[in-house]
XYZ file of C-alpha atoms in Angstrom:
740
model
C 0.000 0.000 0.000
C 1.322 3.414 -0.982
C 1.031 6.524 1.166
C -1.561 9.097 0.208
C -0.230 11.657 -2.255
C -0.616 15.417 -2.253
C -4.106 16.213 -3.496
C -5.593 12.860 -2.473
C -8.778 13.087 -0.419
C -8.501 12.356 3.285
C -12.161 11.440 3.636
C -14.674 9.879 1.225
C -18.204 9.665 2.554
C -17.974 8.146 6.041
C -14.575 6.562 5.377
C -11.152 7.858 6.363
C -8.569 7.018 3.723
C -5.251 5.622 4.930
C -3.395 4.766 1.738
C -3.429 4.005 -1.965
C -4.157 0.552 -3.351
C -3.875 1.411 -7.029
C -5.228 3.231 -10.046
C -8.197 1.836 -11.933
C -9.660 2.524 -15.353
C -12.416 4.463 -13.600
C -10.540 6.179 -10.816
C -8.269 5.835 -7.822
C -8.529 2.944 -5.362
C -7.840 3.617 -1.676
C -7.751 1.653 1.547
C -10.163 3.137 4.032
C -11.901 2.524 7.331
C -15.110 3.607 8.974
C -15.386 5.317 12.352
C -15.849 1.928 14.012
C -12.702 0.516 12.375
C -14.337 -1.470 9.562
C -11.894 -1.866 6.643
C -13.033 -1.184 3.084
C -11.590 -0.583 -0.361
C -12.881 2.667 -1.860
C -12.895 3.546 -5.562
C -13.224 7.278 -6.309
C -14.281 7.910 -9.898
C -12.257 10.366 -11.958
C -14.059 13.574 -13.014
C -13.823 12.889 -16.755
C -15.358 9.440 -16.264
C -18.131 10.781 -14.057
C -18.906 13.454 -16.667
C -19.587 10.902 -19.427
C -23.229 10.912 -20.591
C -25.326 8.421 -18.670
C -22.512 7.412 -16.334
C -24.241 8.178 -13.041
C -27.354 6.273 -14.116
C -25.308 3.223 -15.054
C -23.295 3.499 -11.863
C -26.434 3.750 -9.741
C -27.962 0.729 -11.490
C -24.762 -1.263 -11.073
C -24.598 -0.514 -7.358
C -28.227 -1.513 -6.919
C -27.645 -4.761 -8.790
C -24.605 -5.638 -6.709
C -26.389 -4.884 -3.444
C -29.218 -7.219 -4.489
C -26.820 -10.142 -4.442
C -25.483 -11.712 -1.277
C -24.254 -15.090 -0.231
C -21.590 -17.041 1.567
C -19.149 -16.714 -1.323
C -19.853 -13.177 -2.564
C -17.930 -10.105 -1.484
C -20.545 -7.346 -1.486
C -20.618 -3.653 -2.174
C -21.216 -2.095 1.232
C -21.665 1.547 0.323
C -21.694 3.962 -2.602
C -22.703 7.477 -3.561
C -23.475 7.902 -7.278
C -24.524 11.526 -6.685
C -21.361 12.738 -4.945
C -19.260 15.331 -6.836
C -16.812 12.458 -7.314
C -18.902 9.259 -7.294
C -17.493 6.415 -5.220
C -18.145 2.856 -4.122
C -16.857 0.829 -1.185
C -16.274 -2.915 -1.246
C -16.007 -5.110 1.828
C -12.424 -5.813 2.823
C -11.676 -9.522 3.080
C -8.238 -10.720 4.113
C -7.094 -13.318 1.650
C -5.076 -14.035 -1.467
C -6.184 -13.851 -5.122
C -6.433 -17.303 -6.692
C -3.916 -16.414 -9.392
C -1.294 -15.385 -6.851
C -1.963 -18.496 -4.758
C -1.421 -20.827 -7.717
C 1.663 -18.942 -8.870
C 3.181 -19.124 -5.407
C 2.111 -22.589 -4.216
C 1.214 -24.428 -7.398
C -1.958 -26.192 -8.399
C -4.642 -26.879 -5.805
C -5.168 -30.502 -4.698
C -8.396 -32.358 -5.431
C -10.245 -31.555 -2.161
C -9.550 -27.832 -2.579
C -10.570 -27.938 -6.257
C -13.846 -29.590 -5.306
C -14.606 -26.971 -2.693
C -13.608 -24.160 -5.036
C -16.087 -25.486 -7.604
C -18.813 -25.721 -4.955
C -18.173 -22.163 -3.773
C -18.172 -20.646 -7.259
C -21.266 -22.593 -8.240
C -23.009 -21.304 -5.119
C -22.094 -17.717 -5.963
C -23.287 -18.072 -9.564
C -26.549 -19.612 -8.404
C -27.295 -16.499 -6.313
C -26.225 -14.104 -9.062
C -28.181 -15.805 -11.838
C -31.255 -16.243 -9.641
C -31.322 -12.458 -9.283
C -31.474 -12.122 -13.065
C -27.919 -10.839 -13.203
C -24.749 -11.798 -15.004
C -21.372 -11.612 -13.336
C -19.290 -11.066 -16.449
C -15.771 -11.536 -15.095
C -15.336 -14.802 -13.221
C -11.626 -15.565 -13.244
C -8.473 -16.207 -11.207
C -8.069 -12.489 -10.487
C -11.648 -12.082 -9.258
C -11.582 -15.024 -6.841
C -10.149 -14.484 -3.382
C -9.073 -17.403 -1.206
C -9.494 -17.087 2.546
C -8.865 -19.651 5.260
C -12.612 -20.371 5.372
C -13.813 -20.275 1.764
C -13.393 -18.709 -1.671
C -14.976 -15.336 -2.360
C -15.822 -13.627 -5.597
C -16.094 -9.889 -6.019
C -19.260 -7.990 -6.768
C -19.442 -4.532 -8.342
C -16.231 -2.781 -9.264
C -14.003 -5.803 -9.621
C -16.295 -8.167 -11.435
C -18.706 -5.985 -13.336
C -22.075 -7.501 -12.364
C -24.339 -6.059 -15.046
C -27.728 -6.651 -16.613
C -26.512 -5.669 -20.083
C -23.670 -7.931 -21.153
C -23.139 -11.614 -21.798
C -25.234 -14.538 -20.617
C -25.271 -16.919 -17.640
C -23.611 -19.533 -19.858
C -20.656 -17.170 -20.321
C -20.278 -17.136 -16.552
C -20.320 -20.929 -16.547
C -17.543 -21.095 -19.139
C -15.471 -18.739 -17.004
C -16.213 -20.789 -13.895
C -14.903 -23.897 -15.651
C -11.824 -22.038 -16.879
C -11.150 -20.802 -13.340
C -11.287 -24.286 -11.829
C -9.095 -25.533 -14.679
C -6.583 -22.788 -13.896
C -6.510 -23.831 -10.246
C -5.838 -27.427 -11.326
C -3.224 -26.741 -14.006
C -1.852 -23.232 -13.629
C -3.068 -22.351 -17.132
C -6.247 -21.076 -18.717
C -7.805 -22.106 -22.037
C -6.836 -19.426 -24.545
C -9.642 -19.942 -27.013
C -11.359 -16.876 -28.357
C -14.459 -16.585 -30.502
C -16.748 -19.306 -31.740
C -14.965 -22.413 -32.910
C -15.119 -23.067 -36.651
C -14.828 -26.762 -35.875
C -16.626 -27.746 -32.685
C -15.333 -31.299 -33.005
C -11.759 -30.008 -32.902
C -12.550 -27.950 -29.805
C -14.151 -30.931 -28.084
C -11.197 -33.148 -28.962
C -8.854 -30.561 -27.501
C -10.978 -30.492 -24.350
C -10.092 -34.096 -23.637
C -6.432 -33.129 -23.459
C -6.939 -29.827 -21.657
C -9.179 -31.244 -18.929
C -7.081 -34.352 -18.320
C -5.384 -32.490 -15.448
C -8.665 -32.350 -13.530
C -9.499 -35.036 -10.973
C -12.061 -37.572 -12.156
C -14.636 -36.166 -9.730
C -14.679 -32.868 -11.658
C -13.454 -33.724 -15.153
C -16.825 -34.363 -16.756
C -18.764 -31.455 -15.318
C -15.988 -28.835 -15.579
C -15.283 -30.033 -19.108
C -18.964 -29.492 -19.809
C -18.643 -25.870 -18.698
C -16.027 -25.391 -21.437
C -18.065 -26.805 -24.312
C -18.097 -24.537 -27.399
C -21.898 -24.551 -27.637
C -23.241 -22.489 -24.691
C -26.533 -24.387 -24.730
C -24.716 -27.605 -23.758
C -23.060 -26.135 -20.666
C -24.578 -26.839 -17.241
C -26.401 -24.077 -15.422
C -25.204 -23.021 -11.989
C -28.077 -24.942 -10.374
C -27.260 -28.051 -12.411
C -23.639 -27.778 -11.340
C -24.686 -27.519 -7.687
C -26.938 -30.572 -8.100
C -24.122 -32.554 -9.707
C -21.667 -31.647 -6.967
C -24.246 -32.483 -4.294
C -24.769 -35.921 -5.836
C -21.010 -36.417 -5.700
C -21.172 -35.690 -1.973
C -18.834 -32.700 -2.280
C -19.214 -30.362 0.681
C -19.098 -26.595 0.679
C -15.713 -25.220 1.739
C -15.292 -24.606 5.432
C -12.176 -24.254 7.615
C -8.889 -25.929 6.645
C -9.867 -26.460 3.028
C -6.571 -25.211 1.547
C -3.058 -26.708 1.624
C -1.297 -25.934 4.899
C 1.397 -23.672 3.431
C -1.129 -21.550 1.573
C -3.411 -21.333 4.602
C -0.498 -20.259 6.788
C 0.472 -17.518 4.344
C -3.105 -16.232 4.199
C -3.315 -16.231 7.991
C -0.062 -14.263 8.125
C -1.482 -11.688 5.737
C -4.645 -11.436 7.777
C -2.701 -11.021 11.004
C -0.701 -8.216 9.426
C -3.820 -6.082 8.948
C -6.209 -6.367 11.886
C -9.069 -3.878 11.908
C -7.436 -1.768 14.595
C -4.245 -1.614 12.576
C -6.198 -0.476 9.546
C -7.825 2.226 11.571
C -4.551 3.498 12.949
C -2.527 2.990 9.804
C 0.044 0.774 11.513
C 1.484 -2.369 9.979
C 2.279 -5.618 11.757
C 5.930 -6.696 11.782
C 7.457 -9.596 9.919
C 5.393 -9.220 6.726
C 6.899 -7.753 3.556
C 5.431 -4.624 2.039
C 4.707 -6.556 -1.146
C 2.761 -9.233 0.714
C 0.859 -6.581 2.610
C -0.199 -4.978 -0.651
C -1.282 -8.388 -1.917
C -3.474 -8.771 1.141
C -5.042 -5.382 0.568
C -5.427 -6.137 -3.116
C -7.743 -8.935 -2.131
C -10.194 -6.321 -0.935
C -10.125 -3.904 -3.794
C -7.014 -3.411 -5.901
C -8.617 -5.260 -8.790
C -11.440 -2.721 -8.954
C -9.588 -1.109 -11.819
C -9.528 -4.220 -13.990
C -11.414 -5.030 -17.173
C -14.569 -5.780 -15.246
C -14.937 -2.295 -13.836
C -15.405 -1.089 -17.389
C -18.636 -3.064 -17.546
C -20.301 -0.583 -15.231
C -18.282 2.509 -16.040
C -17.872 2.400 -19.846
C -19.816 4.823 -21.994
C -21.711 2.104 -23.860
C -22.506 0.076 -20.776
C -21.183 -3.150 -22.279
C -18.637 -5.478 -20.824
C -15.808 -7.142 -22.721
C -16.056 -10.867 -22.077
C -12.940 -12.646 -20.853
C -10.814 -14.508 -23.352
C -11.757 -18.079 -23.942
C -15.489 -17.797 -24.405
C -17.371 -16.503 -27.467
C -16.938 -12.776 -27.793
C -13.954 -12.758 -25.454
C -11.127 -10.293 -25.225
C -7.653 -10.626 -23.764
C -6.961 -12.927 -20.818
C -6.957 -11.438 -17.359
C -3.513 -10.354 -16.313
C -1.131 -10.121 -13.453
C -1.173 -6.764 -11.690
C 2.022 -5.563 -13.356
C 1.915 -3.713 -16.654
C 5.330 -2.428 -17.563
C 4.939 -0.610 -20.860
C 2.844 2.327 -21.897
C 1.738 3.229 -18.394
C 4.598 5.602 -17.685
C 6.156 3.716 -14.759
C 7.812 5.895 -12.167
C 11.601 5.501 -12.182
C 11.718 6.338 -8.485
C 9.174 3.699 -7.483
C 10.489 0.563 -5.854
C 7.417 -1.299 -7.132
C 7.637 -0.384 -10.811
C 10.204 -0.852 -13.552
C 12.837 1.785 -14.183
C 11.965 3.901 -17.223
C 15.017 4.715 -19.325
C 14.999 7.091 -22.273
C 17.474 5.793 -24.823
C 20.247 8.260 -25.510
C 23.847 7.414 -26.316
C 26.879 8.602 -28.285
C 27.640 7.222 -31.706
C 29.515 3.941 -31.678
C 33.279 3.769 -32.119
C 34.190 1.277 -34.823
C 36.741 -1.384 -33.921
C 37.528 -2.001 -37.598
C 36.041 -2.083 -41.094
C 36.767 -4.406 -43.996
C 35.756 -4.084 -47.643
C 35.053 -7.155 -49.769
C 34.278 -7.966 -53.385
C 30.793 -9.351 -52.816
C 28.058 -8.134 -50.514
C 27.260 -10.646 -47.750
C 23.755 -12.027 -47.725
C 24.180 -13.663 -44.314
C 26.606 -13.537 -41.400
C 27.669 -15.922 -38.665
C 30.220 -15.317 -35.913
C 32.141 -16.800 -33.024
C 34.338 -14.821 -30.655
C 37.260 -15.376 -33.057
C 35.885 -15.696 -36.603
C 33.212 -14.022 -38.735
C 31.595 -16.022 -41.554
C 30.298 -14.112 -44.603
C 28.025 -15.974 -47.017
C 27.771 -14.184 -50.377
C 26.364 -14.996 -53.798
C 29.853 -16.052 -54.957
C 31.802 -17.435 -52.014
C 31.799 -18.082 -48.262
C 34.625 -16.197 -46.530
C 36.001 -16.199 -42.982
C 37.537 -13.110 -41.332
C 39.268 -12.555 -38.000
C 36.844 -11.142 -35.425
C 39.608 -9.014 -33.894
C 41.145 -7.509 -37.065
C 38.855 -8.074 -40.045
C 41.660 -9.825 -41.935
C 41.255 -13.164 -43.693
C 41.309 -15.907 -41.070
C 40.436 -19.156 -42.884
C 40.342 -20.406 -46.489
C 37.221 -19.436 -48.418
C 34.750 -22.097 -49.525
C 33.164 -22.522 -52.927
C 29.677 -22.372 -51.477
C 27.162 -19.606 -52.000
C 23.961 -18.253 -50.562
C 20.870 -19.936 -51.926
C 18.667 -17.198 -50.469
C 18.466 -13.444 -50.737
C 18.604 -11.615 -47.430
C 14.904 -10.729 -47.396
C 13.659 -14.301 -47.942
C 12.535 -14.934 -44.341
C 15.512 -17.257 -43.889
C 18.272 -17.458 -41.278
C 20.565 -20.171 -42.677
C 23.650 -19.756 -40.469
C 24.552 -20.506 -36.863
C 27.569 -21.266 -34.689
C 27.894 -23.661 -31.754
C 30.730 -25.449 -29.924
C 33.473 -24.481 -32.368
C 31.560 -25.267 -35.558
C 29.813 -23.095 -38.158
C 26.682 -24.569 -39.721
C 25.052 -23.136 -42.782
C 22.560 -23.909 -45.493
C 23.597 -22.966 -49.019
C 24.491 -24.147 -52.512
C 27.643 -25.788 -53.837
C 28.543 -26.056 -57.543
C 26.949 -29.492 -57.881
C 24.662 -29.633 -54.852
C 21.423 -27.815 -54.147
C 20.260 -27.030 -50.607
C 23.421 -28.209 -48.875
C 23.734 -28.332 -45.085
C 27.414 -28.091 -44.134
C 29.453 -28.086 -40.922
C 32.763 -26.163 -40.956
C 35.416 -26.332 -38.245
C 35.690 -22.822 -36.802
C 39.420 -23.207 -36.113
C 40.735 -24.827 -39.313
C 38.081 -23.933 -41.873
C 37.798 -27.552 -42.974
C 34.415 -28.974 -43.906
C 33.573 -31.637 -41.323
C 30.602 -32.949 -43.252
C 27.966 -31.877 -45.748
C 24.612 -33.357 -46.684
C 21.996 -32.429 -49.239
C 18.585 -31.443 -47.961
C 17.041 -32.035 -51.399
C 14.682 -34.953 -51.780
C 14.397 -37.092 -54.888
C 11.384 -36.287 -57.053
C 8.417 -38.632 -57.146
C 9.649 -39.932 -60.517
C 13.135 -40.578 -59.177
C 14.533 -37.503 -60.877
C 15.581 -34.128 -59.525
C 13.756 -32.685 -56.567
C 11.031 -30.301 -57.687
C 10.326 -29.009 -54.199
C 10.752 -25.371 -53.284
C 12.254 -24.695 -49.857
C 11.722 -21.368 -48.128
C 11.489 -19.629 -44.748
C 14.263 -21.831 -43.383
C 16.597 -21.498 -40.455
C 19.366 -23.556 -38.864
C 19.722 -24.148 -35.114
C 21.761 -26.346 -32.777
C 20.658 -28.050 -29.576
C 23.277 -30.201 -27.868
C 24.444 -32.858 -30.315
C 21.712 -32.197 -32.854
C 21.515 -29.759 -35.761
C 18.038 -28.786 -36.887
C 16.830 -27.327 -40.151
C 13.304 -25.967 -39.919
C 11.219 -24.283 -42.573
C 8.556 -24.761 -45.204
C 8.519 -26.748 -48.407
C 6.192 -26.570 -51.398
C 5.878 -29.722 -53.486
C 4.088 -30.088 -56.815
C 2.053 -33.246 -57.236
C 1.418 -35.237 -60.411
C -1.759 -33.210 -60.895
C 0.325 -30.006 -60.868
C -1.177 -28.811 -57.592
C 1.157 -27.405 -54.939
C 1.137 -28.622 -51.354
C 2.933 -26.548 -48.719
C 3.883 -27.977 -45.357
C 6.237 -27.104 -42.559
C 9.047 -29.418 -41.621
C 11.681 -30.160 -38.985
C 14.751 -32.233 -39.855
C 17.261 -33.372 -37.243
C 20.897 -34.292 -37.973
C 23.748 -35.619 -35.872
C 26.057 -32.633 -35.276
C 29.193 -34.816 -35.412
C 28.462 -36.756 -38.607
C 25.591 -35.048 -40.429
C 23.588 -38.254 -40.355
C 19.846 -37.713 -40.548
C 18.140 -38.655 -37.294
C 14.460 -37.949 -37.838
C 12.063 -35.596 -39.574
C 8.458 -34.485 -39.269
C 6.234 -32.530 -41.626
C 2.757 -31.108 -41.440
C 0.526 -28.161 -42.124
C 0.525 -27.538 -38.366
C 4.262 -26.753 -38.426
C 4.844 -23.216 -39.603
C 7.197 -21.560 -37.148
C 9.566 -23.678 -35.050
C 11.658 -22.700 -32.054
C 14.708 -24.823 -31.242
C 15.929 -23.904 -27.736
C 19.639 -24.144 -26.909
C 18.991 -26.966 -24.434
C 16.333 -29.459 -23.454
C 14.464 -32.004 -25.547
C 11.353 -29.977 -26.340
C 10.818 -27.812 -29.423
C 7.934 -25.398 -29.966
C 5.993 -25.356 -33.226
C 3.560 -22.540 -33.913
C 1.031 -22.123 -36.678
C -1.771 -19.866 -37.765
C -5.079 -21.081 -39.132
C -7.057 -19.989 -42.205
C -9.712 -17.292 -42.183
C -8.093 -15.362 -39.347
C -8.901 -17.997 -36.760
C -6.877 -18.805 -33.696
C -3.349 -20.027 -34.101
C -1.793 -22.579 -31.846
C 1.476 -23.585 -30.301
C 2.423 -27.191 -29.703
C 5.338 -29.015 -28.206
C 7.483 -31.257 -30.392
C 9.303 -33.913 -28.380
C 12.773 -34.384 -29.863
C 13.410 -37.217 -27.424
C 10.600 -39.115 -29.155
C 11.776 -38.292 -32.691
C 9.423 -35.389 -33.252
C 6.262 -36.724 -31.637
C 3.621 -34.052 -31.076
C 2.973 -33.161 -27.454
C 0.686 -30.674 -25.724
C -0.941 -27.928 -27.757
C -2.517 -24.622 -26.834
C -4.866 -22.542 -29.011
C -3.690 -18.926 -29.286
C -6.360 -16.376 -30.220
C -5.461 -13.653 -32.706
C -2.034 -15.056 -33.460
C -1.901 -12.718 -36.497
C 1.555 -12.376 -38.061
C 3.326 -13.936 -35.099
C 3.232 -17.444 -36.549
C 3.360 -16.689 -40.275
C 7.127 -16.505 -40.802
C 9.713 -19.243 -40.934
C 12.190 -18.164 -38.284
C 11.091 -18.453 -34.660
C 8.938 -15.597 -33.390
C 8.835 -17.165 -29.935
C 11.615 -17.676 -27.395
C 12.878 -20.042 -24.713
C 14.038 -19.028 -21.241
C 14.859 -21.251 -18.264
C 12.512 -24.103 -19.133
C 9.733 -21.857 -20.443
C 8.416 -21.153 -23.918
C 7.428 -17.498 -24.332
C 5.077 -16.218 -27.035
C 2.550 -13.498 -27.766
C -1.162 -14.178 -27.649
C -4.405 -12.752 -26.337
C -5.313 -9.912 -28.680
C -1.664 -9.547 -29.610
C -1.037 -7.576 -26.419
C -0.194 -10.360 -23.957
C 3.021 -12.302 -23.433
C 2.580 -15.880 -22.196
C 5.232 -18.079 -20.575
C 4.405 -21.782 -20.447
C 6.250 -24.774 -19.048
C 8.087 -26.412 -21.947
C 7.306 -29.922 -20.716
C 3.644 -29.543 -19.769
C 2.298 -26.406 -21.454
C 1.043 -25.055 -18.123
C 0.970 -21.257 -18.078
C 3.501 -20.031 -15.509
C 2.855 -16.332 -15.988
C 1.450 -13.886 -18.470
C 1.936 -10.182 -18.874
C -0.455 -7.837 -20.595
C 0.826 -4.590 -22.087
C -0.955 -1.296 -22.592
C -0.173 1.161 -25.368
C 0.656 4.791 -24.789
C -1.859 7.497 -25.686
C -4.518 5.053 -26.755
C -2.437 3.572 -29.580
C -2.905 -0.072 -30.483
C -0.522 -2.338 -28.606
C 2.392 -3.329 -30.842
C 3.957 -6.405 -29.258
C 6.997 -7.734 -31.098
C 9.097 -10.868 -30.977
C 10.387 -11.825 -27.519
C 13.986 -12.948 -27.048
C 15.976 -14.171 -24.050
C 19.297 -13.452 -22.381
C 22.032 -16.038 -22.837
C 21.538 -17.347 -19.296
C 17.749 -17.482 -19.665
C 17.002 -15.333 -16.612
C 15.586 -12.419 -18.587
C 13.082 -12.064 -21.415
C 13.074 -8.962 -23.595
C 10.166 -7.876 -25.757
C 9.707 -4.847 -28.045
C 6.449 -3.062 -27.252
C 5.896 -0.273 -29.745
C 8.762 2.149 -29.212
C 9.816 0.460 -25.951
C 12.069 -2.450 -25.108
C 10.841 -4.131 -21.914
C 13.018 -6.347 -19.713
C 11.147 -9.044 -17.763
C 12.188 -11.646 -15.235
C 11.710 -15.071 -16.788
C 10.852 -16.441 -13.334
C 7.617 -14.502 -12.852
C 7.216 -12.014 -15.713
C 7.787 -8.949 -13.585
C 9.380 -6.040 -15.388
C 12.903 -4.889 -14.562
C 13.236 -1.858 -16.815
C 11.705 -0.185 -19.840
C 13.995 1.429 -22.431
C 12.143 3.941 -24.609
C 13.079 5.634 -27.861
C 13.205 9.417 -27.516
C 10.010 11.086 -28.688
C 8.889 7.981 -30.566
C 5.304 6.814 -30.964
C 4.187 3.226 -30.638
C 2.919 3.450 -34.212
C 5.501 5.892 -35.545
C 8.379 5.355 -37.933
C 11.088 4.989 -35.277
C 9.777 1.831 -33.732
C 11.236 -1.334 -32.197
C 8.109 -3.396 -32.762
C 8.156 -3.006 -36.540
C 11.877 -3.752 -36.615
C 11.269 -6.979 -34.692
C 8.965 -8.432 -37.337
C 11.080 -7.600 -40.388
C 11.642 -10.515 -42.730
C 15.306 -10.981 -41.832
C 14.324 -12.103 -38.343
C 17.439 -10.550 -36.777
C 16.127 -7.498 -34.944
C 17.685 -8.275 -31.547
C 20.469 -10.344 -30.012
C 22.293 -10.657 -26.701
C 25.857 -11.034 -25.530
C 26.808 -11.832 -21.936
C 25.937 -8.385 -20.564
C 24.555 -6.409 -23.502
C 21.268 -6.332 -25.378
C 21.450 -5.304 -29.026
C 18.277 -4.132 -30.703
C 17.420 -2.313 -33.921
C 14.693 0.175 -34.734
C 13.018 1.124 -37.997
C 15.067 4.321 -38.256
C 17.997 1.985 -39.010
C 19.669 2.448 -35.647
C 21.398 -0.371 -33.798
C 21.436 0.161 -30.025
C 23.750 -1.448 -27.461
C 21.937 -1.518 -24.105
C 23.346 -2.475 -20.716
C 21.381 -5.594 -19.753
C 21.468 -4.743 -16.042
C 20.296 -1.130 -16.203
C 18.546 -0.618 -19.540
C 20.820 2.328 -20.332
C 22.205 2.645 -23.847
C 25.980 2.383 -24.266
C 26.061 3.474 -27.905
C 24.045 3.585 -31.087
C 25.040 2.971 -34.673
C 23.070 4.462 -37.553
C 23.410 3.042 -41.049
C 21.076 4.544 -43.691
C 22.454 2.022 -46.182
C 20.797 -0.920 -44.434
C 17.982 -2.579 -46.418
C 14.393 -1.889 -45.432
C 14.007 -5.613 -44.783
C 16.201 -5.212 -41.690
C 19.794 -5.008 -40.545
C 22.394 -7.488 -41.764
C 24.305 -8.135 -38.572
C 25.315 -10.706 -36.003
C 26.988 -11.006 -32.595
C 30.113 -12.994 -31.799
C 31.626 -12.892 -28.314
C 31.523 -9.270 -27.187
C 31.484 -7.753 -30.694
C 28.788 -6.835 -33.184
C 29.425 -7.297 -36.904
C 27.409 -5.277 -39.416
C 27.360 -5.766 -43.197
C 26.481 -2.766 -45.352
C 26.886 -3.274 -49.096
C 30.530 -4.381 -49.506
C 31.687 -3.208 -46.058
C 31.814 -5.197 -42.834
C 32.025 -3.146 -39.608
C 32.933 -4.429 -36.133
C 31.948 -2.663 -32.895
C 32.711 -3.719 -29.328
C 29.724 -4.291 -27.064
C 31.205 -1.736 -24.676
C 32.020 0.718 -27.452
C 35.785 0.522 -27.081
């Protein structure tokens, strides 16, 4: 809880305000107490919101609706004044922990707790629907766990409204909430399914994490056809027949219960009244406890009552849904305060021009680059050359191999690992050659043709494109797309993954399919991530490919509004410390899922500046996997891979999220090389053809390098050791990461 700021009210109605809980879409949220010491969370509506036509009428109706609902599992509105100069509402303060935070901290709930959670939510929905109302925002952020029972918010945090959605939408969200508690992830479907059978088949996999006592009925809540979902009363009847009791004391795991009791003890009513804080509890945990009473009043649901059209955006996953609910952090576009210990540091990028370490002019312009800390590989249309990373002089004999791709062909055909360069190119007599070259001697260790024999036994008629090369342990992967013409002269395009032994070049296994469009090969582990988009603008999906089982498909997750993210060949996702990270939601949310199970570990929603559309680019990870970076419009945001919390935000000077100088647009250029990392430096390009070197620890820029001669398709550059190498026409330039 923050201290009150200058200009904040000291009193709202009968409540004395003692601190700030947060800022909502409708106003400011404060912790308050009545004269008798009763704790509440008070939302004071901003003047411009209150002045909107029809607002006070909608607010008054919303308050009346919320007050008409009560029950053992509902956290009520206790007071409000729609006619005050600044309208306000007060919600009962309950000491507990949001379900999302509980699962993130302690993991999935065990079967008895899941059963009692389902009973409690069903009981709340029965009361709400019996009153002719719709909740509109059942979810992990709207459910509060206490030592006695679960609670769900009423007005302000959940948007109970008579105007939006249907009771069956609430039932879908109830099912998704129980599923989240059981798995740590939420279904990410959005919109009506074009193929209900596919959705139902996916349900069998998604709901397999539920205990058998709940699998059938909670799965029913998630059915694509709302008319087939159980009503709240039917759910109660089913649970009663199963003999599942309503939650009462000691219903949660002991560690979680103890933490909740600690939070409750930290804020007794007398302490709230006096403004004192109990010892031994961190400030962050204290805020979490207070958040249970009202911090979420500013979420999506509050808009249901406060928005000018009176409608509520439905949560992601059900028909008509929007983005998934988010964690309380939102690092970009909300102007975080650099001085705040709770928010990310905001850094405006400004740096001197880079000092070149050396330049070297060649006879042919490089199409692609690869580098180690000692050697730079240049693949041109005529030859493959190797230069010294420290001097730019010739280091190894050139090879009579050439680029088979132009630099804007959505292909990244070079990589370096463990002393060996790997690249995909052409030789005089061989098409689509994968070769391994010793980085010390320049000798070819092995080479193998990727080309397949034609169906008639003759030359391969397939067209390969959108390819990239990657190494994981002892395996080299080539991933991409291939178009093959059949005997009827019709073209079939599929994605593919081919695995080769890194020591010998021997083919190990391969998989193909229309569901493989964009493949991520992490530097370690046995799981790959394949992403694809679907026709007609439908949801894309990500799925695990198990390399340990020779490319067997594993878990899969639908991703609504995947858009361009999964339409290119090189990976537009990333891997960090056992997690796959990708964009989803409405294109404004970053998800991190467990590579082995697909369970969502965290997700972070971003908000654009000045009402612009969110422009979320390709995420990438630090070499050690502890940090994830993502371009968001004109910002670069640094996030902890452990929990998704932001560390710093680096912002281009005076740039707009949708302007010409933009990191997002640079990150989706067809070269796929907009950002890279060295041990302590983040390198990122923008669309003004600047390359920035940013201190990974602080977010401050060390230097920038501008090259107007770079192609519009994106920079030609790479990183080797602590140097950056940039190709511009016939010239190769080297710059130290530290600018020396």
